């Protein structure tokens, strides 16, 4: 990478390497290739907040818009100590391809603050969120750039951003964020949407591979929003969820974990997974190597590397997380014949229902839960089938197929609009 060295981090290099591989195969116009490698616009902000003990602490925040040729840019806001400009730029690029692949009229963006949110009080978290929202105010808006939850943020954080934005303009603007509480224009089904989408594409993959749901075992790395809803819906669909984990480690039960009991004992209780005593303790590394039908990484990026990929023992890898697999690992998985459902396809349920939320906010007309589930299933199933067909006819991997479909839609938008001025 010759320029923009401030983006040069492992996650950004991964996103660019994937893009380069797909761009090369599709013979993408070289001018466009240079443009799409880097973000359209990046903002770095200082976020000073008054702590409860009266000190002032200054955090660093980011908002990166990778592309807006097809519509407002869209993407979550991450609160995590390791957030940096390169990671946010990579996640923004993946949002561009994800939205294009799902046929949503959006570009891609991402934001974040380098902070450990669990170490803040509720008051500190609210002040951090409001100051961050005020700092990125010039960039966001329902027609410009629409944030949503990501790792470390939730509906309450979105509500504070919505309120801060609305206070500045003087009236309620629900459509400035998605993933909000229902009381201020949120959508039914948004919270579980990413998990529901992951399950939908797993079902499609199993059908393709002629494996019955009732004969399926699942291991899930990460038990936050994506992992926990994936676990619950897989369990409800008749699969055996044999292992789950969070940052502190995981639990394993060969006969299948009792997910409803696990959720009741774990969510909001402060207990660790091990505390629930519903399975034997395992490490995150052991979880990734379990013999299972479906492995779902639903935590952070670069978890499956060329070090542990040779030891993976699953038939299907469904990427709930963004960027969980490195380039080296990807090649190993291909050689092993593991069916990979790539992140920009597997976890697109979240942004799809975000799109439904934004449409409902614009219409001031709200849909039933069954309509949302049905439309989510429709969009995800057709994106899966399109990707599978492309991969089969072009003899490409599912990842490269998904990227090529997404990149091609963005390229067409750029070519039709032309270069300004
Ligand atoms: N943060 C989610 C993602 O990575 C959702 C983004 C959105 O809903 O805008 O896809």
GROMACS .gro file of C-alpha atoms and ligand atoms in nm:
model
  431
    1UNK     CA    1   0.000   0.000   0.000
    2UNK     CA    2   0.174   0.313  -0.117
    3UNK     CA    3  -0.043   0.586   0.034
    4UNK     CA    4  -0.272   0.648   0.330
    5UNK     CA    5  -0.040   0.468   0.570
    6UNK     CA    6  -0.265   0.573   0.859
    7UNK     CA    7  -0.512   0.309   0.738
    8UNK     CA    8  -0.247   0.041   0.716
    9UNK     CA    9  -0.360  -0.211   0.980
   10UNK     CA   10  -0.413  -0.588   0.952
   11UNK     CA   11  -0.793  -0.556   0.915
   12UNK     CA   12  -0.765  -0.290   0.643
   13UNK     CA   13  -0.505  -0.499   0.461
   14UNK     CA   14  -0.745  -0.795   0.474
   15UNK     CA   15  -1.035  -0.594   0.326
   16UNK     CA   16  -0.809  -0.454   0.051
   17UNK     CA   17  -0.659  -0.796  -0.028
   18UNK     CA   18  -1.009  -0.942  -0.073
   19UNK     CA   19  -1.110  -0.644  -0.287
   20UNK     CA   20  -0.793  -0.673  -0.499
   21UNK     CA   21  -0.850  -1.042  -0.562
   22UNK     CA   22  -1.210  -0.986  -0.675
   23UNK     CA   23  -1.123  -0.671  -0.874
   24UNK     CA   24  -0.846  -0.855  -1.058
   25UNK     CA   25  -1.074  -1.146  -1.151
   26UNK     CA   26  -1.347  -0.916  -1.280
   27UNK     CA   27  -1.102  -0.690  -1.466
   28UNK     CA   28  -1.227  -0.382  -1.281
   29UNK     CA   29  -1.138  -0.047  -1.439
   30UNK     CA   30  -0.806   0.063  -1.286
   31UNK     CA   31  -0.921   0.417  -1.204
   32UNK     CA   32  -1.220   0.283  -1.019
   33UNK     CA   33  -1.001   0.032  -0.846
   34UNK     CA   34  -0.779   0.305  -0.703
   35UNK     CA   35  -1.084   0.498  -0.588
   36UNK     CA   36  -1.264   0.205  -0.422
   37UNK     CA   37  -0.957   0.083  -0.236
   38UNK     CA   38  -0.975   0.383  -0.005
   39UNK     CA   39  -1.265   0.556   0.173
   40UNK     CA   40  -1.454   0.845   0.018
   41UNK     CA   41  -1.438   1.042   0.343
   42UNK     CA   42  -1.291   0.983   0.691
   43UNK     CA   43  -1.338   1.184   1.006
   44UNK     CA   44  -1.134   1.147   1.325
   45UNK     CA   45  -1.269   1.323   1.633
   46UNK     CA   46  -1.167   1.382   1.993
   47UNK     CA   47  -1.439   1.293   2.238
   48UNK     CA   48  -1.376   1.457   2.577
   49UNK     CA   49  -1.614   1.354   2.853
   50UNK     CA   50  -1.655   1.436   3.221
   51UNK     CA   51  -1.611   1.114   3.421
   52UNK     CA   52  -1.816   1.048   3.735
   53UNK     CA   53  -1.515   1.137   3.953
   54UNK     CA   54  -1.495   1.479   3.781
   55UNK     CA   55  -1.185   1.404   3.570
   56UNK     CA   56  -1.201   1.470   3.195
   57UNK     CA   57  -1.107   1.173   2.977
   58UNK     CA   58  -1.052   1.216   2.603
   59UNK     CA   59  -1.140   0.927   2.369
   60UNK     CA   60  -1.081   0.902   1.995
   61UNK     CA   61  -1.376   0.849   1.763
   62UNK     CA   62  -1.410   0.780   1.390
   63UNK     CA   63  -1.668   0.787   1.113
   64UNK     CA   64  -1.562   0.658   0.774
   65UNK     CA   65  -1.777   0.668   0.460
   66UNK     CA   66  -1.638   0.426   0.208
   67UNK     CA   67  -1.879   0.494  -0.077
   68UNK     CA   68  -2.210   0.671  -0.138
   69UNK     CA   69  -2.260   0.623  -0.512
   70UNK     CA   70  -2.576   0.411  -0.467
   71UNK     CA   71  -2.738   0.603  -0.182
   72UNK     CA   72  -2.675   0.721   0.174
   73UNK     CA   73  -2.386   0.541   0.340
   74UNK     CA   74  -2.488   0.288   0.606
   75UNK     CA   75  -2.310   0.106   0.883
   76UNK     CA   76  -2.275   0.051   1.254
   77UNK     CA   77  -2.088   0.220   1.536
   78UNK     CA   78  -1.846   0.008   1.735
   79UNK     CA   79  -1.730   0.073   2.092
   80UNK     CA   80  -1.422  -0.140   2.159
   81UNK     CA   81  -1.073  -0.061   2.296
   82UNK     CA   82  -0.905  -0.184   1.974
   83UNK     CA   83  -1.103   0.039   1.735
   84UNK     CA   84  -0.872   0.231   1.499
   85UNK     CA   85  -0.898   0.413   1.167
   86UNK     CA   86  -0.784   0.116   0.958
   87UNK     CA   87  -1.035  -0.121   1.118
   88UNK     CA   88  -1.322   0.126   1.074
   89UNK     CA   89  -1.222   0.183   0.710
   90UNK     CA   90  -1.216  -0.193   0.647
   91UNK     CA   91  -1.558  -0.238   0.807
   92UNK     CA   92  -1.691   0.055   0.601
   93UNK     CA   93  -1.566  -0.107   0.279
   94UNK     CA   94  -1.733  -0.438   0.372
   95UNK     CA   95  -2.059  -0.245   0.432
   96UNK     CA   96  -2.044  -0.110   0.074
   97UNK     CA   97  -2.021  -0.461  -0.075
   98UNK     CA   98  -2.276  -0.599   0.174
   99UNK     CA   99  -2.541  -0.340   0.088
  100UNK     CA  100  -2.482  -0.379  -0.286
  101UNK     CA  101  -2.497  -0.761  -0.267
  102UNK     CA  102  -2.830  -0.743  -0.078
  103UNK     CA  103  -2.961  -0.490  -0.331
  104UNK     CA  104  -3.014  -0.217  -0.072
  105UNK     CA  105  -2.996   0.143  -0.203
  106UNK     CA  106  -2.706   0.226   0.029
  107UNK     CA  107  -2.334   0.282   0.029
  108UNK     CA  108  -2.108   0.172   0.313
  109UNK     CA  109  -1.984   0.343   0.628
  110UNK     CA  110  -1.870   0.258   0.978
  111UNK     CA  111  -1.790   0.443   1.297
  112UNK     CA  112  -1.639   0.372   1.631
  113UNK     CA  113  -1.484   0.494   1.950
  114UNK     CA  114  -1.175   0.337   2.107
  115UNK     CA  115  -1.325   0.268   2.449
  116UNK     CA  116  -1.419  -0.026   2.673
  117UNK     CA  117  -1.791   0.051   2.720
  118UNK     CA  118  -1.838  -0.194   3.008
  119UNK     CA  119  -1.590   0.010   3.214
  120UNK     CA  120  -1.808   0.322   3.188
  121UNK     CA  121  -2.107   0.407   3.407
  122UNK     CA  122  -2.438   0.461   3.230
  123UNK     CA  123  -2.395   0.838   3.269
  124UNK     CA  124  -2.043   0.829   3.121
  125UNK     CA  125  -2.164   0.613   2.833
  126UNK     CA  126  -2.444   0.859   2.758
  127UNK     CA  127  -2.208   1.160   2.768
  128UNK     CA  128  -1.957   0.979   2.545
  129UNK     CA  129  -2.228   0.890   2.294
  130UNK     CA  130  -2.379   1.239   2.283
  131UNK     CA  131  -2.042   1.410   2.242
  132UNK     CA  132  -1.936   1.162   1.972
  133UNK     CA  133  -2.272   1.217   1.795
  134UNK     CA  134  -2.224   1.594   1.814
  135UNK     CA  135  -1.872   1.563   1.666
  136UNK     CA  136  -1.985   1.350   1.370
  137UNK     CA  137  -2.304   1.557   1.325
  138UNK     CA  138  -2.183   1.722   0.999
  139UNK     CA  139  -2.154   1.381   0.834
  140UNK     CA  140  -2.471   1.199   0.939
  141UNK     CA  141  -2.838   1.237   0.846
  142UNK     CA  142  -3.119   1.022   0.705
  143UNK     CA  143  -3.029   1.117   0.347
  144UNK     CA  144  -2.650   1.117   0.403
  145UNK     CA  145  -2.519   0.854   0.640
  146UNK     CA  146  -2.719   0.637   0.880
  147UNK     CA  147  -2.547   0.473   1.180
  148UNK     CA  148  -2.666   0.154   1.357
  149UNK     CA  149  -2.551  -0.074   1.640
  150UNK     CA  150  -2.235  -0.284   1.614
  151UNK     CA  151  -2.002  -0.447   1.869
  152UNK     CA  152  -2.038  -0.268   2.206
  153UNK     CA  153  -2.339  -0.052   2.113
  154UNK     CA  154  -2.715  -0.114   2.132
  155UNK     CA  155  -3.063   0.039   2.094
  156UNK     CA  156  -3.008   0.277   2.390
  157UNK     CA  157  -2.691   0.417   2.231
  158UNK     CA  158  -2.887   0.470   1.907
  159UNK     CA  159  -3.161   0.650   2.103
  160UNK     CA  160  -2.902   0.895   2.247
  161UNK     CA  161  -2.761   0.960   1.900
  162UNK     CA  162  -3.112   1.013   1.760
  163UNK     CA  163  -3.189   1.257   2.042
  164UNK     CA  164  -2.861   1.449   2.008
  165UNK     CA  165  -2.913   1.488   1.633
  166UNK     CA  166  -3.280   1.585   1.679
  167UNK     CA  167  -3.190   1.847   1.942
  168UNK     CA  168  -2.949   2.011   1.695
  169UNK     CA  169  -3.204   2.039   1.413
  170UNK     CA  170  -3.500   2.115   1.640
  171UNK     CA  171  -3.737   1.828   1.556
  172UNK     CA  172  -3.747   1.447   1.588
  173UNK     CA  173  -3.550   1.270   1.315
  174UNK     CA  174  -3.602   0.896   1.368
  175UNK     CA  175  -3.439   0.805   1.034
  176UNK     CA  176  -3.092   0.932   1.134
  177UNK     CA  177  -3.011   0.595   1.297
  178UNK     CA  178  -3.147   0.240   1.282
  179UNK     CA  179  -3.158  -0.021   1.555
  180UNK     CA  180  -3.349   0.224   1.779
  181UNK     CA  181  -3.603   0.135   2.047
  182UNK     CA  182  -3.957   0.082   1.912
  183UNK     CA  183  -4.085   0.389   2.102
  184UNK     CA  184  -3.892   0.628   1.875
  185UNK     CA  185  -3.937   0.461   1.538
  186UNK     CA  186  -3.744   0.138   1.572
  187UNK     CA  187  -3.852  -0.173   1.382
  188UNK     CA  188  -3.990  -0.503   1.503
  189UNK     CA  189  -3.737  -0.779   1.445
  190UNK     CA  190  -3.431  -0.552   1.420
  191UNK     CA  191  -3.260  -0.679   1.732
  192UNK     CA  192  -3.259  -1.045   1.625
  193UNK     CA  193  -3.222  -0.965   1.254
  194UNK     CA  194  -2.854  -1.052   1.208
  195UNK     CA  195  -2.898  -1.386   1.388
  196UNK     CA  196  -3.215  -1.463   1.193
  197UNK     CA  197  -3.033  -1.387   0.868
  198UNK     CA  198  -2.740  -1.610   0.966
  199UNK     CA  199  -2.984  -1.896   1.028
  200UNK     CA  200  -3.160  -1.829   0.697
  201UNK     CA  201  -2.840  -1.869   0.492
  202UNK     CA  202  -2.734  -2.171   0.700
  203UNK     CA  203  -3.067  -2.333   0.606
  204UNK     CA  204  -2.999  -2.259   0.238
  205UNK     CA  205  -2.647  -2.403   0.262
  206UNK     CA  206  -2.771  -2.717   0.436
  207UNK     CA  207  -3.037  -2.767   0.166
  208UNK     CA  208  -2.767  -2.729  -0.099
  209UNK     CA  209  -2.544  -2.982   0.079
  210UNK     CA  210  -2.842  -3.213   0.151
  211UNK     CA  211  -2.795  -3.206   0.528
  212UNK     CA  212  -3.102  -3.212   0.753
  213UNK     CA  213  -3.140  -2.946   1.021
  214UNK     CA  214  -3.222  -3.222   1.272
  215UNK     CA  215  -2.880  -3.381   1.203
  216UNK     CA  216  -2.692  -3.054   1.237
  217UNK     CA  217  -2.455  -2.962   1.518
  218UNK     CA  218  -2.346  -2.602   1.565
  219UNK     CA  219  -2.060  -2.425   1.748
  220UNK     CA  220  -2.079  -2.048   1.793
  221UNK     CA  221  -1.791  -1.816   1.883
  222UNK     CA  222  -1.930  -1.498   2.042
  223UNK     CA  223  -2.245  -1.470   2.250
  224UNK     CA  224  -2.339  -1.107   2.195
  225UNK     CA  225  -2.625  -0.987   1.977
  226UNK     CA  226  -2.535  -1.200   1.673
  227UNK     CA  227  -2.418  -1.517   1.850
  228UNK     CA  228  -2.698  -1.538   2.106
  229UNK     CA  229  -2.982  -1.489   1.856
  230UNK     CA  230  -2.817  -1.731   1.612
  231UNK     CA  231  -2.795  -1.989   1.893
  232UNK     CA  232  -3.160  -1.941   1.992
  233UNK     CA  233  -3.299  -1.957   1.638
  234UNK     CA  234  -3.083  -2.258   1.542
  235UNK     CA  235  -3.207  -2.432   1.858
  236UNK     CA  236  -3.569  -2.345   1.771
  237UNK     CA  237  -3.513  -2.478   1.418
  238UNK     CA  238  -3.417  -2.820   1.556
  239UNK     CA  239  -3.035  -2.806   1.535
  240UNK     CA  240  -2.811  -2.910   1.824
  241UNK     CA  241  -2.604  -2.616   1.950
  242UNK     CA  242  -2.310  -2.801   2.105
  243UNK     CA  243  -2.088  -2.507   2.205
  244UNK     CA  244  -2.093  -2.131   2.256
  245UNK     CA  245  -1.830  -1.890   2.385
  246UNK     CA  246  -1.765  -1.528   2.476
  247UNK     CA  247  -1.439  -1.338   2.545
  248UNK     CA  248  -1.390  -1.532   2.867
  249UNK     CA  249  -1.421  -1.878   2.709
  250UNK     CA  250  -1.697  -2.121   2.630
  251UNK     CA  251  -1.902  -2.425   2.723
  252UNK     CA  252  -1.954  -2.752   2.539
  253UNK     CA  253  -2.223  -3.019   2.563
  254UNK     CA  254  -2.212  -3.303   2.312
  255UNK     CA  255  -2.585  -3.370   2.350
  256UNK     CA  256  -2.668  -3.006   2.272
  257UNK     CA  257  -2.688  -2.707   2.508
  258UNK     CA  258  -3.024  -2.609   2.657
  259UNK     CA  259  -3.021  -2.263   2.493
  260UNK     CA  260  -3.338  -2.115   2.654
  261UNK     CA  261  -3.208  -2.202   3.004
  262UNK     CA  262  -2.863  -2.074   2.911
  263UNK     CA  263  -3.003  -1.741   2.791
  264UNK     CA  264  -3.212  -1.702   3.108
  265UNK     CA  265  -2.908  -1.765   3.329
  266UNK     CA  266  -2.663  -1.555   3.124
  267UNK     CA  267  -2.831  -1.247   2.971
  268UNK     CA  268  -2.812  -0.945   3.194
  269UNK     CA  269  -2.717  -1.152   3.500
  270UNK     CA  270  -2.343  -1.085   3.505
  271UNK     CA  271  -2.278  -1.463   3.510
  272UNK     CA  272  -2.014  -1.610   3.279
  273UNK     CA  273  -2.101  -1.898   3.046
  274UNK     CA  274  -1.904  -2.131   3.276
  275UNK     CA  275  -2.106  -2.008   3.579
  276UNK     CA  276  -2.424  -2.147   3.421
  277UNK     CA  277  -2.278  -2.501   3.458
  278UNK     CA  278  -2.471  -2.615   3.152
  279UNK     CA  279  -2.165  -2.762   2.979
  280UNK     CA  280  -1.794  -2.841   3.009
  281UNK     CA  281  -1.555  -2.545   2.992
  282UNK     CA  282  -1.361  -2.501   2.668
  283UNK     CA  283  -1.134  -2.229   2.530
  284UNK     CA  284  -1.218  -2.020   2.224
  285UNK     CA  285  -0.947  -2.204   2.030
  286UNK     CA  286  -1.094  -2.542   2.124
  287UNK     CA  287  -1.439  -2.423   2.014
  288UNK     CA  288  -1.312  -2.332   1.667
  289UNK     CA  289  -1.166  -2.682   1.628
  290UNK     CA  290  -1.476  -2.877   1.737
  291UNK     CA  291  -1.615  -3.144   1.512
  292UNK     CA  292  -1.950  -2.994   1.407
  293UNK     CA  293  -2.167  -2.936   1.102
  294UNK     CA  294  -2.173  -2.557   1.122
  295UNK     CA  295  -1.920  -2.322   1.281
  296UNK     CA  296  -2.034  -1.962   1.334
  297UNK     CA  297  -1.766  -1.706   1.420
  298UNK     CA  298  -1.977  -1.422   1.562
  299UNK     CA  299  -1.717  -1.216   1.746
  300UNK     CA  300  -1.433  -1.006   1.605
  301UNK     CA  301  -1.221  -1.010   1.288
  302UNK     CA  302  -0.920  -1.231   1.208
  303UNK     CA  303  -1.015  -1.522   1.436
  304UNK     CA  304  -0.958  -1.796   1.178
  305UNK     CA  305  -0.598  -1.775   1.065
  306UNK     CA  306  -0.351  -1.995   0.883
  307UNK     CA  307  -0.250  -2.122   1.228
  308UNK     CA  308  -0.587  -2.271   1.330
  309UNK     CA  309  -0.758  -2.315   0.990
  310UNK     CA  310  -0.592  -2.655   0.924
  311UNK     CA  311  -0.756  -2.780   1.246
  312UNK     CA  312  -1.111  -2.671   1.165
  313UNK     CA  313  -1.355  -2.960   1.171
  314UNK     CA  314  -1.679  -2.818   1.033
  315UNK     CA  315  -1.868  -2.870   0.707
  316UNK     CA  316  -2.003  -2.513   0.685
  317UNK     CA  317  -1.851  -2.187   0.807
  318UNK     CA  318  -2.116  -1.915   0.847
  319UNK     CA  319  -1.947  -1.581   0.913
  320UNK     CA  320  -2.167  -1.390   1.158
  321UNK     CA  321  -1.876  -1.156   1.236
  322UNK     CA  322  -1.720  -0.913   0.989
  323UNK     CA  323  -1.383  -1.028   0.853
  324UNK     CA  324  -1.334  -1.332   1.080
  325UNK     CA  325  -1.118  -1.522   0.826
  326UNK     CA  326  -0.773  -1.415   0.705
  327UNK     CA  327  -0.660  -1.456   0.341
  328UNK     CA  328  -0.426  -1.745   0.430
  329UNK     CA  329  -0.699  -1.923   0.625
  330UNK     CA  330  -0.943  -1.878   0.338
  331UNK     CA  331  -0.719  -2.077   0.103
  332UNK     CA  332  -0.684  -2.354   0.361
  333UNK     CA  333  -1.063  -2.374   0.406
  334UNK     CA  334  -1.103  -2.396   0.030
  335UNK     CA  335  -0.856  -2.688   0.014
  336UNK     CA  336  -1.039  -2.860   0.297
  337UNK     CA  337  -1.369  -2.827   0.108
  338UNK     CA  338  -1.542  -2.630   0.384
  339UNK     CA  339  -1.849  -2.447   0.250
  340UNK     CA  340  -1.795  -2.081   0.346
  341UNK     CA  341  -2.090  -1.841   0.371
  342UNK     CA  342  -1.894  -1.513   0.363
  343UNK     CA  343  -1.959  -1.230   0.608
  344UNK     CA  344  -2.104  -0.982   0.360
  345UNK     CA  345  -2.371  -1.241   0.280
  346UNK     CA  346  -2.409  -1.427   0.612
  347UNK     CA  347  -2.446  -1.126   0.842
  348UNK     CA  348  -2.643  -0.898   0.609
  349UNK     CA  349  -2.971  -0.960   0.795
  350UNK     CA  350  -2.886  -0.674   1.031
  351UNK     CA  351  -2.849  -0.408   0.766
  352UNK     CA  352  -3.143  -0.550   0.570
  353UNK     CA  353  -3.381  -0.495   0.863
  354UNK     CA  354  -3.208  -0.159   0.924
  355UNK     CA  355  -3.317  -0.073   0.571
  356UNK     CA  356  -3.675  -0.180   0.656
  357UNK     CA  357  -3.658   0.042   0.966
  358UNK     CA  358  -3.538   0.342   0.763
  359UNK     CA  359  -3.812   0.287   0.504
  360UNK     CA  360  -4.076   0.264   0.781
  361UNK     CA  361  -3.943   0.585   0.940
  362UNK     CA  362  -3.962   0.765   0.604
  363UNK     CA  363  -4.316   0.639   0.542
  364UNK     CA  364  -4.424   0.694   0.904
  365UNK     CA  365  -4.595   0.360   0.858
  366UNK     CA  366  -4.489   0.050   1.050
  367UNK     CA  367  -4.498  -0.312   0.942
  368UNK     CA  368  -4.599  -0.633   1.123
  369UNK     CA  369  -4.330  -0.868   1.256
  370UNK     CA  370  -4.439  -1.139   1.012
  371UNK     CA  371  -4.395  -0.900   0.714
  372UNK     CA  372  -4.044  -0.817   0.831
  373UNK     CA  373  -3.945  -1.182   0.873
  374UNK     CA  374  -4.088  -1.273   0.535
  375UNK     CA  375  -3.914  -0.988   0.351
  376UNK     CA  376  -3.586  -1.059   0.532
  377UNK     CA  377  -3.607  -1.424   0.428
  378UNK     CA  378  -3.685  -1.324   0.070
  379UNK     CA  379  -3.388  -1.087   0.037
  380UNK     CA  380  -3.143  -1.322   0.208
  381UNK     CA  381  -3.251  -1.631   0.017
  382UNK     CA  382  -3.222  -1.456  -0.317
  383UNK     CA  383  -2.881  -1.309  -0.228
  384UNK     CA  384  -2.765  -1.658  -0.127
  385UNK     CA  385  -2.898  -1.818  -0.446
  386UNK     CA  386  -2.748  -1.545  -0.666
  387UNK     CA  387  -2.410  -1.591  -0.498
  388UNK     CA  388  -2.423  -1.970  -0.520
  389UNK     CA  389  -2.516  -1.961  -0.887
  390UNK     CA  390  -2.240  -1.711  -0.966
  391UNK     CA  391  -1.988  -1.920  -0.771
  392UNK     CA  392  -2.092  -2.237  -0.953
  393UNK     CA  393  -2.092  -2.095  -1.306
  394UNK     CA  394  -1.770  -1.892  -1.260
  395UNK     CA  395  -1.598  -2.163  -1.051
  396UNK     CA  396  -1.530  -1.906  -0.781
  397UNK     CA  397  -1.549  -1.936  -0.403
  398UNK     CA  398  -1.863  -1.808  -0.232
  399UNK     CA  399  -1.657  -1.517  -0.093
  400UNK     CA  400  -1.519  -1.408  -0.428
  401UNK     CA  401  -1.863  -1.451  -0.588
  402UNK     CA  402  -2.029  -1.233  -0.323
  403UNK     CA  403  -1.757  -0.967  -0.355
  404UNK     CA  404  -1.774  -0.966  -0.734
  405UNK     CA  405  -2.152  -0.923  -0.736
  406UNK     CA  406  -2.131  -0.639  -0.483
  407UNK     CA  407  -1.835  -0.463  -0.644
  408UNK     CA  408  -1.993  -0.487  -0.988
  409UNK     CA  409  -2.307  -0.306  -0.871
  410UNK     CA  410  -2.099  -0.027  -0.718
  411UNK     CA  411  -1.881  -0.004  -1.030
  412UNK     CA  412  -2.190   0.032  -1.252
  413UNK     CA  413  -2.320   0.316  -1.032
  414UNK     CA  414  -1.984   0.497  -1.060
  415UNK     CA  415  -1.963   0.451  -1.435
  416UNK     CA  416  -2.319   0.573  -1.492
  417UNK     CA  417  -2.277   0.877  -1.268
  418UNK     CA  418  -1.937   0.966  -1.415
  419UNK     CA  419  -1.649   1.144  -1.247
  420UNK     CA  420  -1.732   1.478  -1.084
  421UNK     CA  421  -1.655   1.751  -1.185
  422LIG     N1  422  -2.330  -0.334   1.229
  422LIG     C1  423  -2.406  -0.417   1.142
  422LIG     C2  424  -2.319  -0.470   1.029
  422LIG     O1  425  -2.201  -0.483   1.043
  422LIG     C3  426  -2.535  -0.351   1.095
  422LIG     C4  427  -2.519  -0.224   1.017
  422LIG     C5  428  -2.649  -0.151   0.990
  422LIG     O2  429  -2.754  -0.200   1.027
  422LIG     O3  430  -2.640  -0.043   0.934
  422LIG     O4  431  -2.367  -0.510   0.925
   0.00000   0.00000   0.00000
